[in-house]
């Protein structure tokens, strides 16, 4: 059973095992002893990784995938401080690079998806936001991600590219928190990923803006060094970067390699 709690590619294993995982099958399904694989993933991956974990478990009887979702920077801090993790999937390359530089990722991480920002507003768009520049209007309550979080770094990049300076009423540590403030009506608008708007359904309205192309986030995945389930972690990374992962991610609105 997939489990989740609130809060790559140096994939191990043989080439044949990785290929089997990416196609949605397991070469050891009949004989594998019960194992729990701990996956730390960016908050914006919650829907897709929950689905992928379920499919991975089905393809690998005896395996339980425990999911920990949070802002990428928070996850890096947790891993650096010794939190047990087997796989890390980040919403940007910068946070993955921190772990790689510290020797906490095995091999070279692989980018498996990209994402861009979109303006999210409550249903009915009471503040009348239609452009990125509108977010700077006095009186408009805007919520963004904190600068150390990938969605916050992307926001800062767009501000610099456009010359539009935002004065947010709140800076959150995870993109899901930004979305929550918008959907609850606590904010007039927020900057989240295209995929978050899609996953939110009718609880928010998405407003695309052309300037978002100046800040495209790449998502890498890697096996955490010291994992006691390195082979299985490699299989999961291959699963995410393979056809099954691409199908699930593309359906959620991510662009995939």
PDB file of C-alpha atoms in Angstrom:
ATOM      1  CA  UNK A   1       0.000   0.000   0.000  1.00  0.00           C
ATOM      2  CA  UNK A   2       1.281   3.420  -0.936  1.00  0.00           C
ATOM      3  CA  UNK A   3       1.735   5.677   2.081  1.00  0.00           C
ATOM      4  CA  UNK A   4       2.298   9.399   2.246  1.00  0.00           C
ATOM      5  CA  UNK A   5       3.312  11.852   4.937  1.00  0.00           C
ATOM      6  CA  UNK A   6       3.272  15.645   4.969  1.00  0.00           C
ATOM      7  CA  UNK A   7       6.083  17.472   5.356  1.00  0.00           C
ATOM      8  CA  UNK A   8      17.014   9.828  -9.545  1.00  0.00           C
ATOM      9  CA  UNK A   9      18.989   9.143 -12.281  1.00  0.00           C
ATOM     10  CA  UNK A  10      21.942   7.463 -10.812  1.00  0.00           C
ATOM     11  CA  UNK A  11      19.629   4.539 -10.770  1.00  0.00           C
ATOM     12  CA  UNK A  12      20.995   1.322  -9.355  1.00  0.00           C
ATOM     13  CA  UNK A  13      20.274  -2.183 -10.636  1.00  0.00           C
ATOM     14  CA  UNK A  14      20.998  -3.887 -13.930  1.00  0.00           C
ATOM     15  CA  UNK A  15      20.067  -2.484 -17.318  1.00  0.00           C
ATOM     16  CA  UNK A  16      17.559  -5.282 -17.820  1.00  0.00           C
ATOM     17  CA  UNK A  17      15.932  -4.565 -14.480  1.00  0.00           C
ATOM     18  CA  UNK A  18      15.669  -0.869 -15.304  1.00  0.00           C
ATOM     19  CA  UNK A  19      14.133  -1.668 -18.648  1.00  0.00           C
ATOM     20  CA  UNK A  20      11.595  -3.935 -16.972  1.00  0.00           C
ATOM     21  CA  UNK A  21      10.657  -1.221 -14.509  1.00  0.00           C
ATOM     22  CA  UNK A  22      10.235   1.404 -17.207  1.00  0.00           C
ATOM     23  CA  UNK A  23       7.850  -0.858 -19.093  1.00  0.00           C
ATOM     24  CA  UNK A  24       5.742  -1.431 -16.004  1.00  0.00           C
ATOM     25  CA  UNK A  25       6.879  -4.970 -15.200  1.00  0.00           C
ATOM     26  CA  UNK A  26       9.199  -6.510 -12.632  1.00  0.00           C
ATOM     27  CA  UNK A  27      11.778  -9.237 -13.131  1.00  0.00           C
ATOM     28  CA  UNK A  28      11.622 -10.170  -9.437  1.00  0.00           C
ATOM     29  CA  UNK A  29       7.908  -9.855  -8.693  1.00  0.00           C
ATOM     30  CA  UNK A  30       7.474 -13.529  -7.760  1.00  0.00           C
ATOM     31  CA  UNK A  31      10.393 -13.733  -5.348  1.00  0.00           C
ATOM     32  CA  UNK A  32      10.851 -10.240  -3.909  1.00  0.00           C
ATOM     33  CA  UNK A  33      10.815 -10.032  -0.127  1.00  0.00           C
ATOM     34  CA  UNK A  34       8.654  -7.275   1.417  1.00  0.00           C
ATOM     35  CA  UNK A  35      10.405  -3.911   1.067  1.00  0.00           C
ATOM     36  CA  UNK A  36       9.467  -0.302   1.784  1.00  0.00           C
ATOM     37  CA  UNK A  37      10.866   2.291  -0.595  1.00  0.00           C
ATOM     38  CA  UNK A  38      10.922   5.856   0.725  1.00  0.00           C
ATOM     39  CA  UNK A  39      10.487   8.526  -1.936  1.00  0.00           C
ATOM     40  CA  UNK A  40      10.944  12.233  -1.201  1.00  0.00           C
ATOM     41  CA  UNK A  41       9.229  14.301  -3.904  1.00  0.00           C
ATOM     42  CA  UNK A  42       8.401  17.942  -4.566  1.00  0.00           C
ATOM     43  CA  UNK A  43       4.926  19.035  -3.500  1.00  0.00           C
ATOM     44  CA  UNK A  44       3.911  19.676  -7.114  1.00  0.00           C
ATOM     45  CA  UNK A  45       4.388  15.944  -7.827  1.00  0.00           C
ATOM     46  CA  UNK A  46       1.862  14.744  -5.253  1.00  0.00           C
ATOM     47  CA  UNK A  47      -0.870  13.665  -7.670  1.00  0.00           C
ATOM     48  CA  UNK A  48       1.400  12.083 -10.258  1.00  0.00           C
ATOM     49  CA  UNK A  49       3.762  10.331  -7.846  1.00  0.00           C
ATOM     50  CA  UNK A  50       0.861   8.944  -5.824  1.00  0.00           C
ATOM     51  CA  UNK A  51      -0.442   7.399  -9.040  1.00  0.00           C
ATOM     52  CA  UNK A  52       2.989   6.175 -10.101  1.00  0.00           C
ATOM     53  CA  UNK A  53       3.659   4.654  -6.678  1.00  0.00           C
ATOM     54  CA  UNK A  54       0.425   2.677  -6.915  1.00  0.00           C
ATOM     55  CA  UNK A  55       1.348   1.390 -10.368  1.00  0.00           C
ATOM     56  CA  UNK A  56       4.891   0.560  -9.233  1.00  0.00           C
ATOM     57  CA  UNK A  57       3.560  -1.428  -6.276  1.00  0.00           C
ATOM     58  CA  UNK A  58       1.228  -3.344  -8.598  1.00  0.00           C
ATOM     59  CA  UNK A  59       4.175  -4.213 -10.846  1.00  0.00           C
ATOM     60  CA  UNK A  60       6.339  -5.207  -7.872  1.00  0.00           C
ATOM     61  CA  UNK A  61       4.344  -7.318  -5.372  1.00  0.00           C
ATOM     62  CA  UNK A  62       5.747  -7.036  -1.865  1.00  0.00           C
ATOM     63  CA  UNK A  63       6.912  -3.452  -2.345  1.00  0.00           C
ATOM     64  CA  UNK A  64       5.407  -0.528  -0.421  1.00  0.00           C
ATOM     65  CA  UNK A  65       6.213   3.009  -1.568  1.00  0.00           C
ATOM     66  CA  UNK A  66       6.222   5.561   1.262  1.00  0.00           C
ATOM     67  CA  UNK A  67       5.867   9.083  -0.115  1.00  0.00           C
ATOM     68  CA  UNK A  68       7.029  12.292   1.552  1.00  0.00           C
ATOM     69  CA  UNK A  69       5.922  15.494  -0.195  1.00  0.00           C
ATOM     70  CA  UNK A  70       7.185  18.988   0.643  1.00  0.00           C
ATOM     71  CA  UNK A  71       8.939  21.948  -0.944  1.00  0.00           C
ATOM     72  CA  UNK A  72      12.147  20.797  -2.638  1.00  0.00           C
ATOM     73  CA  UNK A  73      14.335  22.947  -0.399  1.00  0.00           C
ATOM     74  CA  UNK A  74      12.706  21.480   2.720  1.00  0.00           C
ATOM     75  CA  UNK A  75      13.307  17.964   1.410  1.00  0.00           C
ATOM     76  CA  UNK A  76      16.973  18.763   0.771  1.00  0.00           C
ATOM     77  CA  UNK A  77      17.283  19.954   4.359  1.00  0.00           C
ATOM     78  CA  UNK A  78      15.646  16.774   5.642  1.00  0.00           C
ATOM     79  CA  UNK A  79      17.959  14.510   3.631  1.00  0.00           C
ATOM     80  CA  UNK A  80      21.037  16.541   4.550  1.00  0.00           C
ATOM     81  CA  UNK A  81      20.124  16.207   8.213  1.00  0.00           C
ATOM     82  CA  UNK A  82      19.900  12.431   7.899  1.00  0.00           C
ATOM     83  CA  UNK A  83      16.264  11.685   7.148  1.00  0.00           C
ATOM     84  CA  UNK A  84      16.036   8.194   5.594  1.00  0.00           C
ATOM     85  CA  UNK A  85      15.208   8.454   1.903  1.00  0.00           C
ATOM     86  CA  UNK A  86      15.846   6.209  -1.077  1.00  0.00           C
ATOM     87  CA  UNK A  87      14.772   8.462  -3.951  1.00  0.00           C
ATOM     88  CA  UNK A  88      14.620  12.244  -4.330  1.00  0.00           C
ATOM     89  CA  UNK A  89      12.622  14.022  -7.033  1.00  0.00           C
ATOM     90  CA  UNK A  90      13.082  17.792  -7.109  1.00  0.00           C
ATOM     91  CA  UNK A  91      11.093  20.544  -8.816  1.00  0.00           C
ATOM     92  CA  UNK A  92      14.339  22.148  -9.969  1.00  0.00           C
ATOM     93  CA  UNK A  93      17.948  21.290 -10.735  1.00  0.00           C
ATOM     94  CA  UNK A  94      19.325  23.752  -8.163  1.00  0.00           C
ATOM     95  CA  UNK A  95      18.115  21.814  -5.132  1.00  0.00           C
ATOM     96  CA  UNK A  96      19.183  18.492  -6.644  1.00  0.00           C
ATOM     97  CA  UNK A  97      22.636  20.012  -7.252  1.00  0.00           C
ATOM     98  CA  UNK A  98      22.932  20.755  -3.533  1.00  0.00           C
ATOM     99  CA  UNK A  99      22.593  17.061  -2.709  1.00  0.00           C
ATOM    100  CA  UNK A 100      24.860  16.018  -5.558  1.00  0.00           C
ATOM    101  CA  UNK A 101      27.583  18.419  -4.407  1.00  0.00           C
ATOM    102  CA  UNK A 102      27.282  17.013  -0.877  1.00  0.00           C
ATOM    103  CA  UNK A 103      27.756  13.481  -2.166  1.00  0.00           C
ATOM    104  CA  UNK A 104      24.209  12.533  -1.170  1.00  0.00           C
ATOM    105  CA  UNK A 105      23.038  11.382  -4.605  1.00  0.00           C
ATOM    106  CA  UNK A 106      24.347   8.353  -6.446  1.00  0.00           C
ATOM    107  CA  UNK A 107      25.312   8.836 -10.082  1.00  0.00           C
ATOM    108  CA  UNK A 108      23.870  11.539 -12.291  1.00  0.00           C
ATOM    109  CA  UNK A 109      20.239  12.575 -11.761  1.00  0.00           C
ATOM    110  CA  UNK A 110      17.937  12.499 -14.780  1.00  0.00           C
ATOM    111  CA  UNK A 111      15.468  15.219 -15.759  1.00  0.00           C
ATOM    112  CA  UNK A 112      12.082  13.549 -16.261  1.00  0.00           C
ATOM    113  CA  UNK A 113       9.705  16.518 -16.658  1.00  0.00           C
ATOM    114  CA  UNK A 114       9.393  20.283 -17.004  1.00  0.00           C
ATOM    115  CA  UNK A 115       6.782  22.699 -15.693  1.00  0.00           C
ATOM    116  CA  UNK A 116       5.875  26.378 -15.944  1.00  0.00           C
ATOM    117  CA  UNK A 117       3.955  28.814 -13.773  1.00  0.00           C
ATOM    118  CA  UNK A 118       0.376  29.947 -14.182  1.00  0.00           C
ATOM    119  CA  UNK A 119      -1.710  32.499 -12.293  1.00  0.00           C
ATOM    120  CA  UNK A 120      -4.347  30.890 -10.101  1.00  0.00           C
ATOM    121  CA  UNK A 121      -7.367  32.925  -8.957  1.00  0.00           C
ATOM    122  CA  UNK A 122     -10.530  32.004  -7.045  1.00  0.00           C
ATOM    123  CA  UNK A 123     -13.585  31.051  -9.129  1.00  0.00           C
ATOM    124  CA  UNK A 124     -15.085  34.165 -10.660  1.00  0.00           C
ATOM    125  CA  UNK A 125     -11.745  36.014 -10.486  1.00  0.00           C
ATOM    126  CA  UNK A 126     -13.082  38.722  -8.111  1.00  0.00           C
ATOM    127  CA  UNK A 127      -9.943  40.879  -8.428  1.00  0.00           C
ATOM    128  CA  UNK A 128     -10.137  40.871 -12.225  1.00  0.00           C
ATOM    129  CA  UNK A 129      -6.573  39.610 -12.757  1.00  0.00           C
ATOM    130  CA  UNK A 130      -5.793  38.970 -16.414  1.00  0.00           C
ATOM    131  CA  UNK A 131      -2.039  39.557 -16.772  1.00  0.00           C
ATOM    132  CA  UNK A 132       1.163  39.092 -14.784  1.00  0.00           C
ATOM    133  CA  UNK A 133       1.415  42.880 -14.405  1.00  0.00           C
ATOM    134  CA  UNK A 134      -1.999  42.911 -12.721  1.00  0.00           C
ATOM    135  CA  UNK A 135      -0.451  41.059  -9.797  1.00  0.00           C
ATOM    136  CA  UNK A 136       1.411  44.243  -8.870  1.00  0.00           C
ATOM    137  CA  UNK A 137      -1.748  46.349  -8.638  1.00  0.00           C
ATOM    138  CA  UNK A 138      -2.192  47.987  -5.209  1.00  0.00           C
ATOM    139  CA  UNK A 139      -4.810  46.188  -3.170  1.00  0.00           C
ATOM    140  CA  UNK A 140      -4.437  42.864  -4.994  1.00  0.00           C
ATOM    141  CA  UNK A 141      -3.612  40.163  -2.455  1.00  0.00           C
ATOM    142  CA  UNK A 142      -1.000  37.959  -4.094  1.00  0.00           C
ATOM    143  CA  UNK A 143       0.577  34.823  -2.645  1.00  0.00           C
ATOM    144  CA  UNK A 144       3.791  33.308  -4.012  1.00  0.00           C
ATOM    145  CA  UNK A 145       6.338  30.672  -3.048  1.00  0.00           C
ATOM    146  CA  UNK A 146       9.326  31.653  -0.928  1.00  0.00           C
ATOM    147  CA  UNK A 147      12.516  32.407  -2.874  1.00  0.00           C
ATOM    148  CA  UNK A 148      14.276  29.181  -1.818  1.00  0.00           C
ATOM    149  CA  UNK A 149      11.444  27.064  -3.212  1.00  0.00           C
ATOM    150  CA  UNK A 150      11.580  26.258  -6.966  1.00  0.00           C
ATOM    151  CA  UNK A 151       8.262  27.984  -7.717  1.00  0.00           C
ATOM    152  CA  UNK A 152       9.524  31.036  -5.819  1.00  0.00           C
ATOM    153  CA  UNK A 153      12.778  31.095  -7.756  1.00  0.00           C
ATOM    154  CA  UNK A 154      10.780  30.908 -10.981  1.00  0.00           C
ATOM    155  CA  UNK A 155       8.626  33.809  -9.830  1.00  0.00           C
ATOM    156  CA  UNK A 156      11.724  35.902  -9.121  1.00  0.00           C
ATOM    157  CA  UNK A 157      13.097  35.091 -12.582  1.00  0.00           C
ATOM    158  CA  UNK A 158       9.889  36.296 -14.222  1.00  0.00           C
ATOM    159  CA  UNK A 159       9.852  39.471 -12.120  1.00  0.00           C
ATOM    160  CA  UNK A 160      13.394  40.243 -13.268  1.00  0.00           C
ATOM    161  CA  UNK A 161      12.588  39.480 -16.914  1.00  0.00           C
ATOM    162  CA  UNK A 162       9.466  41.646 -16.933  1.00  0.00           C
ATOM    163  CA  UNK A 163      10.484  44.430 -14.569  1.00  0.00           C
ATOM    164  CA  UNK A 164       7.288  43.814 -12.604  1.00  0.00           C
ATOM    165  CA  UNK A 165       7.913  43.777  -8.859  1.00  0.00           C
ATOM    166  CA  UNK A 166       5.372  41.936  -6.747  1.00  0.00           C
ATOM    167  CA  UNK A 167       4.513  42.694  -3.130  1.00  0.00           C
ATOM    168  CA  UNK A 168       3.032  39.427  -1.896  1.00  0.00           C
ATOM    169  CA  UNK A 169       0.970  39.233   1.268  1.00  0.00           C
ATOM    170  CA  UNK A 170       2.442  35.791   1.936  1.00  0.00           C
ATOM    171  CA  UNK A 171       5.372  33.635   0.833  1.00  0.00           C
ATOM    172  CA  UNK A 172       4.844  29.898   1.231  1.00  0.00           C
ATOM    173  CA  UNK A 173       7.280  26.984   1.513  1.00  0.00           C
ATOM    174  CA  UNK A 174       5.349  24.772  -0.901  1.00  0.00           C
ATOM    175  CA  UNK A 175       3.362  25.445  -4.045  1.00  0.00           C
ATOM    176  CA  UNK A 176       0.439  23.485  -2.610  1.00  0.00           C
ATOM    177  CA  UNK A 177       0.193  26.038   0.206  1.00  0.00           C
ATOM    178  CA  UNK A 178      -0.069  28.859  -2.342  1.00  0.00           C
ATOM    179  CA  UNK A 179      -2.841  26.978  -4.107  1.00  0.00           C
ATOM    180  CA  UNK A 180      -4.631  26.416  -0.808  1.00  0.00           C
ATOM    181  CA  UNK A 181      -4.711  30.121   0.014  1.00  0.00           C
ATOM    182  CA  UNK A 182      -6.159  30.929  -3.398  1.00  0.00           C
ATOM    183  CA  UNK A 183      -8.780  28.168  -3.390  1.00  0.00           C
ATOM    184  CA  UNK A 184      -9.904  29.176   0.112  1.00  0.00           C
ATOM    185  CA  UNK A 185     -10.325  32.808  -0.949  1.00  0.00           C
ATOM    186  CA  UNK A 186      -7.566  34.088   1.356  1.00  0.00           C
ATOM    187  CA  UNK A 187      -5.762  35.507  -1.681  1.00  0.00           C
ATOM    188  CA  UNK A 188      -6.855  37.208  -4.896  1.00  0.00           C
ATOM    189  CA  UNK A 189      -4.207  35.396  -6.908  1.00  0.00           C
ATOM    190  CA  UNK A 190      -1.212  33.108  -6.580  1.00  0.00           C
ATOM    191  CA  UNK A 191       1.583  31.834  -8.768  1.00  0.00           C
ATOM    192  CA  UNK A 192       1.557  28.054  -9.038  1.00  0.00           C
ATOM    193  CA  UNK A 193       2.418  25.483 -11.679  1.00  0.00           C
ATOM    194  CA  UNK A 194       0.212  24.746 -14.672  1.00  0.00           C
ATOM    195  CA  UNK A 195      -0.129  21.212 -13.321  1.00  0.00           C
ATOM    196  CA  UNK A 196      -1.401  22.458  -9.952  1.00  0.00           C
ATOM    197  CA  UNK A 197      -4.174  24.423 -11.625  1.00  0.00           C
ATOM    198  CA  UNK A 198      -5.143  21.365 -13.645  1.00  0.00           C
ATOM    199  CA  UNK A 199      -5.196  19.151 -10.540  1.00  0.00           C
ATOM    200  CA  UNK A 200      -7.288  21.689  -8.582  1.00  0.00           C
ATOM    201  CA  UNK A 201     -10.273  21.284 -10.874  1.00  0.00           C
ATOM    202  CA  UNK A 202     -12.982  23.885 -10.320  1.00  0.00           C
ATOM    203  CA  UNK A 203     -11.562  25.164  -7.012  1.00  0.00           C
ATOM    204  CA  UNK A 204      -9.423  27.715  -8.890  1.00  0.00           C
ATOM    205  CA  UNK A 205      -9.296  29.370 -12.289  1.00  0.00           C
ATOM    206  CA  UNK A 206      -6.032  29.315 -14.242  1.00  0.00           C
ATOM    207  CA  UNK A 207      -4.754  32.332 -16.171  1.00  0.00           C
ATOM    208  CA  UNK A 208      -1.852  31.579 -18.540  1.00  0.00           C
ATOM    209  CA  UNK A 209       0.659  34.343 -19.227  1.00  0.00           C
ATOM    210  CA  UNK A 210       3.302  34.447 -21.931  1.00  0.00           C
ATOM    211  CA  UNK A 211       6.064  35.623 -19.595  1.00  0.00           C
ATOM    212  CA  UNK A 212       6.022  32.236 -17.845  1.00  0.00           C
ATOM    213  CA  UNK A 213       8.237  30.922 -20.634  1.00  0.00           C
ATOM    214  CA  UNK A 214      11.169  32.806 -19.148  1.00  0.00           C
ATOM    215  CA  UNK A 215      11.235  30.423 -16.177  1.00  0.00           C
ATOM    216  CA  UNK A 216      10.830  26.764 -17.096  1.00  0.00           C
ATOM    217  CA  UNK A 217      11.517  24.393 -14.197  1.00  0.00           C
ATOM    218  CA  UNK A 218      13.222  21.071 -14.917  1.00  0.00           C
ATOM    219  CA  UNK A 219      12.476  18.141 -12.575  1.00  0.00           C
ATOM    220  CA  UNK A 220      15.359  15.702 -11.894  1.00  0.00           C
ATOM    221  CA  UNK A 221      15.188  12.387 -10.041  1.00  0.00           C
ATOM    222  CA  UNK A 222      18.042  10.575  -8.341  1.00  0.00           C
ATOM    223  CA  UNK A 223      18.871   7.718  -5.962  1.00  0.00           C
ATOM    224  CA  UNK A 224      19.922   8.929  -2.528  1.00  0.00           C
ATOM    225  CA  UNK A 225      23.423   7.813  -1.522  1.00  0.00           C
ATOM    226  CA  UNK A 226      23.436   5.264   1.253  1.00  0.00           C
ATOM    227  CA  UNK A 227      19.989   3.937   0.386  1.00  0.00           C
ATOM    228  CA  UNK A 228      19.472   0.471   1.819  1.00  0.00           C
ATOM    229  CA  UNK A 229      17.215  -0.274  -1.164  1.00  0.00           C
ATOM    230  CA  UNK A 230      19.468   1.044  -3.920  1.00  0.00           C
ATOM    231  CA  UNK A 231      18.423  -1.512  -6.548  1.00  0.00           C
ATOM    232  CA  UNK A 232      14.737  -0.933  -5.906  1.00  0.00           C
ATOM    233  CA  UNK A 233      15.319   2.840  -5.883  1.00  0.00           C
ATOM    234  CA  UNK A 234      16.910   2.510  -9.301  1.00  0.00           C
ATOM    235  CA  UNK A 235      13.917   0.563 -10.548  1.00  0.00           C
ATOM    236  CA  UNK A 236      11.569   3.289  -9.341  1.00  0.00           C
ATOM    237  CA  UNK A 237      13.651   6.025 -10.987  1.00  0.00           C
ATOM    238  CA  UNK A 238      13.583   4.055 -14.242  1.00  0.00           C
ATOM    239  CA  UNK A 239       9.829   3.655 -13.863  1.00  0.00           C
ATOM    240  CA  UNK A 240       9.391   7.427 -13.542  1.00  0.00           C
ATOM    241  CA  UNK A 241      11.677   8.217 -16.482  1.00  0.00           C
ATOM    242  CA  UNK A 242      10.203   5.472 -18.659  1.00  0.00           C
ATOM    243  CA  UNK A 243       6.973   5.144 -20.659  1.00  0.00           C
ATOM    244  CA  UNK A 244       4.695   4.760 -17.632  1.00  0.00           C
ATOM    245  CA  UNK A 245       6.091   7.869 -15.993  1.00  0.00           C
ATOM    246  CA  UNK A 246       5.828   9.875 -19.182  1.00  0.00           C
ATOM    247  CA  UNK A 247       2.203   8.820 -19.641  1.00  0.00           C
ATOM    248  CA  UNK A 248       1.162   9.795 -16.125  1.00  0.00           C
ATOM    249  CA  UNK A 249       3.130  13.040 -16.103  1.00  0.00           C
ATOM    250  CA  UNK A 250       1.922  14.146 -19.540  1.00  0.00           C
ATOM    251  CA  UNK A 251      -1.693  13.480 -18.544  1.00  0.00           C
ATOM    252  CA  UNK A 252      -1.186  15.844 -15.589  1.00  0.00           C
ATOM    253  CA  UNK A 253       0.122  18.637 -17.810  1.00  0.00           C
ATOM    254  CA  UNK A 254       3.875  18.201 -17.422  1.00  0.00           C
ATOM    255  CA  UNK A 255       6.129  18.328 -20.456  1.00  0.00           C
ATOM    256  CA  UNK A 256       8.324  15.235 -20.640  1.00  0.00           C
ATOM    257  CA  UNK A 257      11.582  14.451 -22.462  1.00  0.00           C
TER     258      UNK A 257
END
